[in-house]
Coordinates of N, CA and C and ligand atoms in Angstrom, one line a residue:
X1 N -36.8 -36.4 77.5 CA -38.0 -35.8 78.8 C -39.3 -35.3 78.3
X2 N -40.1 -36.3 78.9 CA -41.6 -35.8 78.9 C -42.1 -34.6 79.7
X3 N -42.2 -33.5 78.9 CA -42.5 -32.1 79.6 C -43.8 -31.8 79.7
X4 N -44.0 -31.0 80.4 CA -46.1 -30.4 80.7 C -45.8 -29.4 81.0
X5 N -46.7 -28.2 80.4 CA -47.3 -26.9 80.4 C -48.3 -26.8 81.4
X6 N -48.3 -26.5 82.6 CA -49.7 -25.8 82.6 C -49.8 -24.6 83.0
X7 N -50.7 -24.2 82.1 CA -50.4 -22.5 82.1 C -52.1 -21.8 82.8
X8 N -51.9 -20.5 82.9 CA -53.3 -19.7 83.5 C -52.5 -18.6 84.0
X9 N -53.7 -18.1 84.7 CA -53.3 -16.3 85.0 C -52.7 -16.8 86.7
X10 N -53.5 -17.4 87.3 CA -52.6 -17.5 88.9 C -52.9 -16.1 89.4
X11 N -54.1 -15.7 89.7 CA -54.2 -14.2 90.5 C -55.0 -14.2 91.5
X12 N -54.6 -15.1 92.5 CA -53.5 -15.8 92.4 C -53.6 -17.2 92.5
X13 N -52.2 -17.9 92.8 CA -52.4 -19.3 92.8 C -53.1 -19.8 94.4
X14 N -53.7 -20.9 93.8 CA -54.9 -21.4 95.1 C -54.2 -22.7 95.3
X15 N -54.9 -23.4 96.8 CA -54.4 -24.6 96.5 C -55.1 -25.5 95.7
X16 N -56.0 -24.9 95.1 CA -56.5 -25.9 93.7 C -55.6 -26.3 92.8
X17 N -54.7 -24.9 92.7 CA -54.0 -24.3 91.1 C -52.6 -26.0 91.8
X18 N -52.3 -25.4 93.2 CA -51.4 -26.1 93.4 C -51.7 -27.8 93.4
X19 N -52.5 -28.1 93.8 CA -53.2 -29.8 93.7 C -52.9 -30.3 92.7
X20 N -53.6 -29.5 91.3 CA -52.9 -29.8 89.9 C -52.1 -30.0 89.4
X21 N -50.8 -28.9 89.8 CA -50.1 -28.6 89.5 C -49.0 -30.0 90.2
X22 N -49.3 -30.4 91.3 CA -48.5 -31.4 91.9 C -48.8 -33.2 91.1
X23 N -50.3 -33.3 90.8 CA -50.6 -34.0 90.7 C -49.8 -34.6 89.6
X24 N -50.0 -33.6 88.6 CA -49.5 -33.3 87.1 C -47.7 -33.8 87.5
X25 N -46.9 -33.4 88.2 CA -45.4 -33.5 88.6 C -45.3 -35.0 88.7
X26 N -46.8 -35.6 89.5 CA -45.9 -37.4 89.2 C -46.3 -38.1 88.2
X27 N -47.2 -37.2 87.4 CA -47.3 -38.1 85.6 C -46.1 -37.9 84.9
X28 N -45.6 -37.1 84.7 CA -44.7 -36.1 83.5 C -43.5 -35.7 84.6
X29 N -42.1 -35.7 83.8 CA -40.7 -35.6 84.4 C -40.5 -33.8 85.0
X30 N -41.3 -33.2 84.4 CA -41.3 -32.1 84.6 C -42.4 -31.0 84.3
X31 N -42.9 -30.1 85.2 CA -44.2 -29.3 84.6 C -43.8 -27.9 84.6
X32 N -43.7 -27.7 83.6 CA -44.0 -25.7 83.6 C -45.3 -25.2 84.1
X33 N -45.2 -24.4 85.1 CA -46.5 -23.8 85.5 C -46.0 -22.1 85.1
X34 N -46.8 -22.3 84.1 CA -46.9 -20.6 82.9 C -47.6 -20.0 83.1
X35 N -47.4 -18.6 84.0 CA -47.8 -17.6 84.2 C -48.3 -17.2 83.0
X36 N -49.5 -16.4 82.7 CA -50.2 -15.8 81.6 C -49.9 -14.0 82.0
X37 N -48.7 -13.4 81.2 CA -48.7 -11.8 81.5 C -49.9 -11.3 81.1
X38 N -50.4 -11.4 79.8 CA -51.5 -10.7 79.1 C -52.6 -10.9 79.7
X39 N -53.5 -11.3 80.9 CA -54.7 -11.8 80.8 C -56.4 -10.7 80.7
X40 N -57.3 -11.1 80.1 CA -58.5 -10.4 79.7 C -59.0 -10.3 80.6
X41 N -58.7 -10.0 82.0 CA -59.3 -10.1 82.9 C -58.9 -8.8 84.1
X42 N -59.6 -8.6 85.2 CA -59.4 -7.8 86.4 C -58.2 -8.8 87.0
X43 N -57.2 -8.2 87.0 CA -56.4 -8.8 88.0 C -55.9 -7.9 88.9
X44 N -55.5 -8.8 90.4 CA -55.1 -7.5 91.4 C -53.4 -7.9 91.7
X45 N -53.1 -9.0 91.1 CA -51.3 -9.2 91.1 C -50.3 -9.0 89.8
X46 N -49.4 -8.3 89.8 CA -49.0 -7.9 88.7 C -48.2 -9.7 88.0
X47 N -47.6 -9.5 86.7 CA -47.1 -10.4 86.4 C -46.1 -11.2 87.3
X48 N -45.0 -10.2 87.5 CA -44.3 -10.9 88.9 C -44.6 -11.1 89.6
X49 N -45.9 -10.3 90.3 CA -45.9 -10.8 91.9 C -46.5 -12.2 91.4
X50 N -47.4 -12.8 90.5 CA -48.3 -14.0 90.4 C -46.9 -14.9 90.1
X51 N -46.0 -14.4 89.5 CA -44.9 -15.2 89.1 C -44.4 -15.6 90.3
X52 N -44.1 -14.6 91.5 CA -43.0 -14.7 92.3 C -43.9 -15.7 93.2
X53 N -45.6 -15.7 94.0 CA -46.1 -16.3 94.6 C -46.3 -17.9 94.2
X54 N -46.4 -17.6 92.8 CA -46.6 -19.5 92.2 C -45.1 -20.1 92.7
X55 N -44.4 -19.2 92.0 CA -43.2 -19.8 92.2 C -42.8 -20.1 94.0
X56 N -42.9 -19.6 94.7 CA -42.7 -19.8 96.3 C -43.9 -20.6 96.8
X57 N -44.8 -21.0 96.2 CA -46.1 -21.7 96.3 C -45.9 -23.2 96.0
X58 N -44.9 -23.4 95.3 CA -44.4 -24.4 94.5 C -43.0 -25.0 95.1
X59 N -42.2 -24.3 95.4 CA -40.9 -24.7 95.9 C -40.4 -25.7 96.5
X60 N -41.8 -26.5 97.0 CA -41.4 -27.6 97.6 C -41.6 -28.9 96.9
X61 N -41.7 -28.7 95.4 CA -41.8 -30.0 94.5 C -41.0 -29.7 93.4
X62 N -39.7 -30.3 93.5 CA -38.7 -30.3 92.6 C -38.9 -30.3 91.3
X63 N -39.7 -31.1 90.5 CA -39.7 -31.2 89.0 C -41.2 -30.1 88.9
X64 N -41.2 -29.0 89.3 CA -41.7 -27.8 88.7 C -41.1 -26.6 89.0
X65 N -41.2 -25.8 87.2 CA -40.6 -24.7 87.2 C -41.8 -23.4 87.0
X66 N -41.6 -22.5 87.6 CA -42.5 -21.4 87.0 C -42.1 -20.3 86.1
X67 N -42.7 -20.3 85.3 CA -42.0 -19.2 84.4 C -43.3 -18.1 83.4
X68 N -43.1 -17.6 82.8 CA -44.2 -16.5 82.4 C -44.2 -16.3 80.9
X69 N -45.1 -16.3 80.4 CA -45.6 -16.0 79.0 C -46.3 -15.1 78.3
X70 N -46.0 -14.8 77.1 CA -47.5 -13.5 76.8 C -47.1 -13.6 75.2
X71 N -47.2 -15.0 74.9 CA -47.7 -15.4 73.7 C -49.1 -16.2 73.5
X72 N -49.4 -16.8 72.1 CA -50.3 -17.8 72.6 C -49.5 -18.9 73.2
X73 N -50.5 -20.0 73.6 CA -49.8 -21.0 74.7 C -49.4 -21.7 73.7
X74 N -49.9 -22.2 72.7 CA -49.4 -22.9 71.9 C -48.1 -23.1 71.1
X75 N -47.9 -21.7 71.5 CA -46.1 -21.0 70.5 C -45.5 -21.4 72.1
X76 N -45.7 -21.0 73.0 CA -44.9 -21.2 74.1 C -44.7 -22.6 74.6
X77 N -45.7 -23.4 74.5 CA -45.1 -24.8 74.7 C -44.3 -25.5 73.3
X78 N -44.1 -24.9 72.5 CA -43.6 -25.5 71.2 C -42.3 -25.2 71.6
X79 N -41.8 -23.5 72.1 CA -41.0 -22.6 72.3 C -40.1 -23.8 73.4
X80 N -40.7 -24.3 74.3 CA -39.8 -24.9 75.4 C -39.8 -26.3 75.5
X81 N -40.2 -27.2 74.1 CA -40.5 -28.3 73.6 C -41.2 -29.4 74.7
X82 N -43.0 -28.7 75.2 CA -43.7 -29.1 75.8 C -44.6 -30.0 75.0
X83 N -45.2 -31.3 74.8 CA -46.1 -31.7 73.8 C -47.3 -31.6 74.8
X84 N -47.2 -31.6 75.9 CA -48.7 -31.8 76.8 C -48.7 -30.5 77.4
X85 N -50.2 -29.9 76.9 CA -50.7 -28.9 78.2 C -51.6 -29.7 79.1
X86 N -51.3 -28.9 80.6 CA -52.4 -29.6 81.7 C -53.4 -28.1 81.9
X87 N -54.6 -28.7 82.2 CA -55.6 -27.6 82.6 C -56.8 -28.4 83.8
X88 N -56.8 -27.6 84.5 CA -57.5 -28.4 85.7 C -59.5 -28.3 85.4
X89 N -60.0 -29.1 85.8 CA -61.6 -28.8 85.6 C -62.2 -29.2 87.1
X90 N -63.3 -28.1 87.5 CA -64.2 -28.2 88.3 C -65.4 -28.6 88.2
X91 N -65.9 -27.1 88.1 CA -67.2 -27.1 88.1 C -67.7 -27.3 86.1
X92 N -69.1 -27.0 86.0 CA -69.4 -27.8 84.9 C -69.0 -26.4 83.2
X93 N -69.3 -25.7 84.4 CA -69.1 -24.1 83.7 C -67.4 -24.1 83.1
X94 N -66.9 -24.9 84.0 CA -65.2 -24.7 83.4 C -65.1 -25.7 82.0
X95 N -66.2 -26.7 82.2 CA -65.9 -27.8 80.6 C -66.2 -27.1 79.7
X96 N -67.2 -25.8 79.3 CA -67.8 -25.5 77.8 C -66.7 -24.4 77.6
X97 N -66.2 -23.8 78.6 CA -64.8 -22.9 78.2 C -63.5 -23.6 77.6
X98 N -63.3 -24.7 78.7 CA -62.4 -25.3 78.2 C -62.2 -26.4 76.8
X99 N -63.3 -26.7 76.6 CA -63.6 -27.3 75.3 C -63.6 -26.3 74.0
X100 N -64.0 -25.2 74.5 CA -63.8 -24.5 73.6 C -62.3 -23.9 73.1
X101 N -61.6 -23.6 74.4 CA -60.3 -23.8 73.8 C -59.7 -24.4 73.6
X102 N -59.9 -25.6 73.8 CA -58.9 -27.1 73.5 C -59.3 -27.3 71.8
X103 N -60.4 -26.5 71.4 CA -60.8 -27.1 70.2 C -59.6 -26.3 69.1
X104 N -59.8 -25.0 69.9 CA -59.0 -23.8 69.1 C -57.3 -24.3 69.1
X105 N -57.0 -24.7 70.5 CA -55.6 -25.3 70.7 C -55.1 -26.0 69.2
X106 N -55.9 -27.0 69.6 CA -55.6 -28.2 68.4 C -55.8 -28.2 67.3
X107 N -56.4 -26.8 66.6 CA -56.3 -26.4 65.6 C -55.4 -25.6 65.4
X108 N -54.8 -24.6 66.3 CA -53.4 -23.9 65.7 C -52.3 -24.8 66.3
X109 N -52.9 -25.8 67.2 CA -51.6 -27.1 67.1 C -51.6 -28.5 67.2
X110 N -52.1 -29.1 66.1 CA -52.6 -30.2 66.2 C -51.6 -31.3 67.2
X111 N -50.1 -31.0 67.1 CA -48.7 -31.5 67.7 C -49.3 -31.7 69.3
X112 N -49.7 -30.8 70.0 CA -49.6 -30.8 71.2 C -51.2 -31.0 72.0
X113 N -51.4 -31.8 72.7 CA -52.1 -32.6 73.6 C -52.9 -32.0 75.1
X114 N -53.7 -31.9 75.2 CA -54.3 -31.1 76.5 C -54.7 -31.9 77.3
X115 N -54.3 -32.4 78.5 CA -54.4 -33.7 79.5 C -55.7 -32.6 80.8
X116 N -56.5 -33.1 80.8 CA -57.5 -32.6 81.8 C -57.4 -33.2 83.1
X117 N -56.9 -32.7 83.9 CA -57.0 -33.5 85.9 C -58.2 -32.2 86.2
X118 N -58.9 -33.5 87.0 CA -60.1 -33.5 87.7 C -60.3 -33.1 89.2
X119 N -60.7 -31.4 89.6 CA -60.1 -31.2 90.9 C -60.4 -32.4 92.1
X120 N -60.0 -31.9 93.1 CA -60.0 -32.5 94.3 C -60.9 -32.3 94.8
X121 N -62.0 -33.3 95.7 CA -63.0 -32.5 96.0 C -63.3 -31.7 97.0
X122 N -62.2 -31.3 97.7 CA -62.2 -30.2 98.7 C -61.9 -29.0 98.0
X123 N -61.3 -28.9 96.5 CA -61.5 -27.6 95.9 C -62.1 -27.2 94.8
X124 N -63.6 -28.0 94.7 CA -64.3 -28.1 93.9 C -64.7 -26.7 94.0
X125 N -65.0 -26.0 94.9 CA -65.5 -24.5 95.0 C -64.7 -23.4 94.9
X126 N -62.9 -23.7 94.8 CA -62.0 -22.8 94.9 C -61.5 -22.0 93.8
X127 N -61.7 -21.2 93.6 CA -61.2 -20.0 92.4 C -60.6 -19.1 92.6
X128 N -59.3 -18.4 91.8 CA -58.7 -17.2 92.3 C -59.7 -16.3 92.3
X129 N -60.8 -16.2 91.9 CA -61.8 -14.8 91.7 C -62.1 -14.5 93.1
X130 N -62.9 -15.7 93.9 CA -63.6 -16.3 95.2 C -62.4 -15.8 96.1
X131 N -61.4 -16.5 96.2 CA -60.2 -16.0 97.3 C -59.8 -14.4 97.6
X132 N -60.0 -13.8 95.7 CA -59.8 -12.3 95.8 C -60.7 -11.6 96.1
X133 N -62.1 -12.1 96.2 CA -63.2 -11.1 96.6 C -63.3 -11.7 98.0
X134 N -63.4 -12.8 98.6 CA -63.1 -12.8 100.4 C -62.3 -12.0 101.0
X135 N -60.9 -12.1 100.3 CA -59.8 -11.6 100.9 C -59.7 -10.1 101.1
X136 N -60.6 -9.5 100.0 CA -60.3 -8.2 99.6 C -61.5 -7.3 100.5
X137 N -62.4 -8.4 100.7 CA -63.7 -8.3 102.0 C -63.1 -8.1 103.5
X138 N -62.1 -9.0 103.5 CA -61.7 -9.1 105.2 C -62.2 -10.6 105.3
X139 N -62.3 -11.8 104.6 CA -62.4 -12.6 105.0 C -61.7 -13.8 105.1
X140 N -61.7 -14.6 106.1 CA -60.4 -15.5 105.9 C -60.3 -16.7 105.4
X141 N -59.1 -16.7 104.7 CA -59.0 -17.8 103.2 C -57.9 -18.8 103.6
X142 N -57.9 -18.8 105.2 CA -56.7 -19.7 105.6 C -57.0 -21.1 105.0
X143 N -56.2 -22.0 104.7 CA -56.4 -23.5 104.0 C -57.1 -23.2 102.5
X144 N -56.9 -22.6 102.1 CA -57.5 -22.2 100.7 C -56.3 -21.4 99.9
X145 N -55.3 -21.4 100.1 CA -54.3 -21.1 99.6 C -53.3 -21.3 100.4
X146 N -51.6 -21.5 99.7 CA -50.9 -21.5 100.1 C -50.2 -20.0 101.4
X147 N -49.6 -20.0 102.6 CA -49.0 -19.1 103.3 C -48.6 -18.1 102.5
X148 N -48.0 -18.4 101.9 CA -47.5 -17.1 101.0 C -48.2 -16.1 100.1
X149 N -49.0 -16.7 99.9 CA -50.2 -16.1 99.1 C -51.5 -15.4 100.2
X150 N -51.6 -15.9 101.2 CA -52.5 -15.3 102.2 C -51.7 -14.2 102.9
X151 N -50.6 -14.5 102.6 CA -49.7 -12.7 103.2 C -49.6 -12.2 102.4
X152 N -49.5 -12.5 100.7 CA -49.5 -11.3 99.7 C -50.7 -10.7 99.5
X153 N -51.9 -11.4 99.9 CA -53.2 -10.7 99.7 C -53.4 -9.9 101.0
X154 N -53.1 -10.3 102.2 CA -53.1 -9.3 103.3 C -52.5 -7.7 102.5
X155 N -51.1 -8.0 102.4 CA -50.5 -6.9 102.0 C -50.9 -6.4 101.2
X156 N -51.4 -7.0 100.2 CA -52.4 -6.2 99.0 C -53.8 -5.3 99.8
X157 N -54.3 -6.1 100.3 CA -55.4 -5.8 101.0 C -55.2 -4.2 101.7
X158 N -53.8 -4.5 102.5 CA -53.6 -3.4 103.5 C -53.4 -2.0 102.8
X159 N -52.4 -2.0 100.9 CA -52.1 -1.4 100.5 C -53.4 -0.6 99.6
X160 N -54.3 -1.3 99.3 CA -55.2 -0.7 98.7 C -55.8 0.7 98.6
X161 N -55.8 1.3 97.4 CA -56.0 2.5 97.5 C -57.6 2.9 97.5
X162 N -58.3 4.0 97.8 CA -59.4 4.8 98.4 C -60.3 4.0 96.9
X163 N -59.5 4.3 95.6 CA -60.5 4.3 94.5 C -60.6 2.7 94.1
X164 N -59.3 2.0 94.6 CA -59.5 0.4 94.4 C -60.6 -0.1 95.3
X165 N -60.5 0.0 96.6 CA -60.9 -0.2 97.6 C -62.8 0.0 97.2
X166 N -62.7 0.9 96.9 CA -64.4 1.3 96.4 C -65.0 1.0 95.1
X167 N -63.8 0.0 94.3 CA -64.3 -0.8 92.7 C -63.8 -1.8 93.3
X168 N -63.9 -2.8 94.4 CA -63.7 -3.9 94.4 C -65.1 -4.5 93.8
X169 N -64.6 -5.9 92.6 CA -66.1 -6.3 92.4 C -66.5 -7.7 92.7
X170 N -67.6 -7.6 93.7 CA -68.4 -9.0 94.2 C -68.8 -9.8 92.9
X171 N -68.0 -10.8 93.1 CA -68.0 -11.6 91.9 C -69.6 -12.6 92.0
X172 N -69.2 -13.1 93.5 CA -70.9 -13.8 93.8 C -71.8 -13.6 94.3
X173 N -71.7 -12.1 94.3 CA -73.2 -11.5 94.0 C -73.7 -11.3 92.7
X174 N -73.4 -11.2 91.5 CA -73.6 -11.3 90.8 C -74.8 -12.2 90.3
X175 N -75.5 -11.9 89.7 CA -76.7 -12.7 88.8 C -75.6 -13.9 87.8
Ligands
ADP201 P1 -57.0 -19.4 82.9 O1 -57.3 -17.9 82.9 O2 -56.2 -19.5 81.9 O3 -58.6 -20.2 83.4 P2 -57.0 -19.6 86.3 O4 -55.7 -19.3 86.9 O5 -57.9 -19.6 86.4 O6 -56.4 -19.3 84.8 O7 -56.4 -21.4 85.9 C1 -55.7 -22.1 85.5 C2 -56.3 -23.4 85.4 O8 -56.5 -24.0 86.4 C3 -57.4 -23.8 84.6 O9 -57.3 -24.8 84.0 C4 -58.5 -24.2 86.0 O10 -59.9 -24.5 85.5 C5 -57.9 -24.3 86.6 N1 -58.6 -24.7 88.4 C6 -58.4 -23.3 88.8 N2 -59.1 -23.4 90.2 C7 -58.9 -24.8 90.3 C8 -59.4 -25.9 91.2 N3 -59.7 -25.4 92.5 N4 -59.2 -27.1 91.2 C9 -58.7 -27.8 89.8 N5 -58.5 -26.7 88.8 C10 -58.7 -25.4 88.9

């Protein structure tokens, strides 16, 4: 069986991720969407929430499974028997970051190859961080994320503590 793993933070999963996962599922027998449990970033959803939301968002695709990992991705890939990793590419800035990670991963595990799928035009600008920001500031994210994600974001916004609300980072206004 030709198994591929699509790792990421998925905080939360967006239609851009769903598009990549769906396209990968046409190439491979099975795709494991692997949610990273210890991201080095500010996240708004717990690992359990990110995993649950991703699972719901992808449940219509029979050969996709969602799992969680907290090790090196190459170790996780080896553990589940995946020889291929999937990553998505959008803007040019992605390339530099992905290039660096890919060289490191190949250094660690020359037996695991990464396949990069280019974003679809309509998702070129779409990122989890931008979706989070727009949602947390009350903007409309319809069409950018699956309905289950929009509902989860709304619930998260409704339950923000005052401290969380005042510390929302406005990513797009950074230099
Ligand atoms: P990570 O922290 O590993 O970058 P993300 O959840 O941000 O996790 O992204 C996971 C993967 O999905 C990355 O390869 C990223 O480039 C890709 N990706 C994110 N958004 C899009 C999009 N709109 N179109 C295509 N690929 C995307």
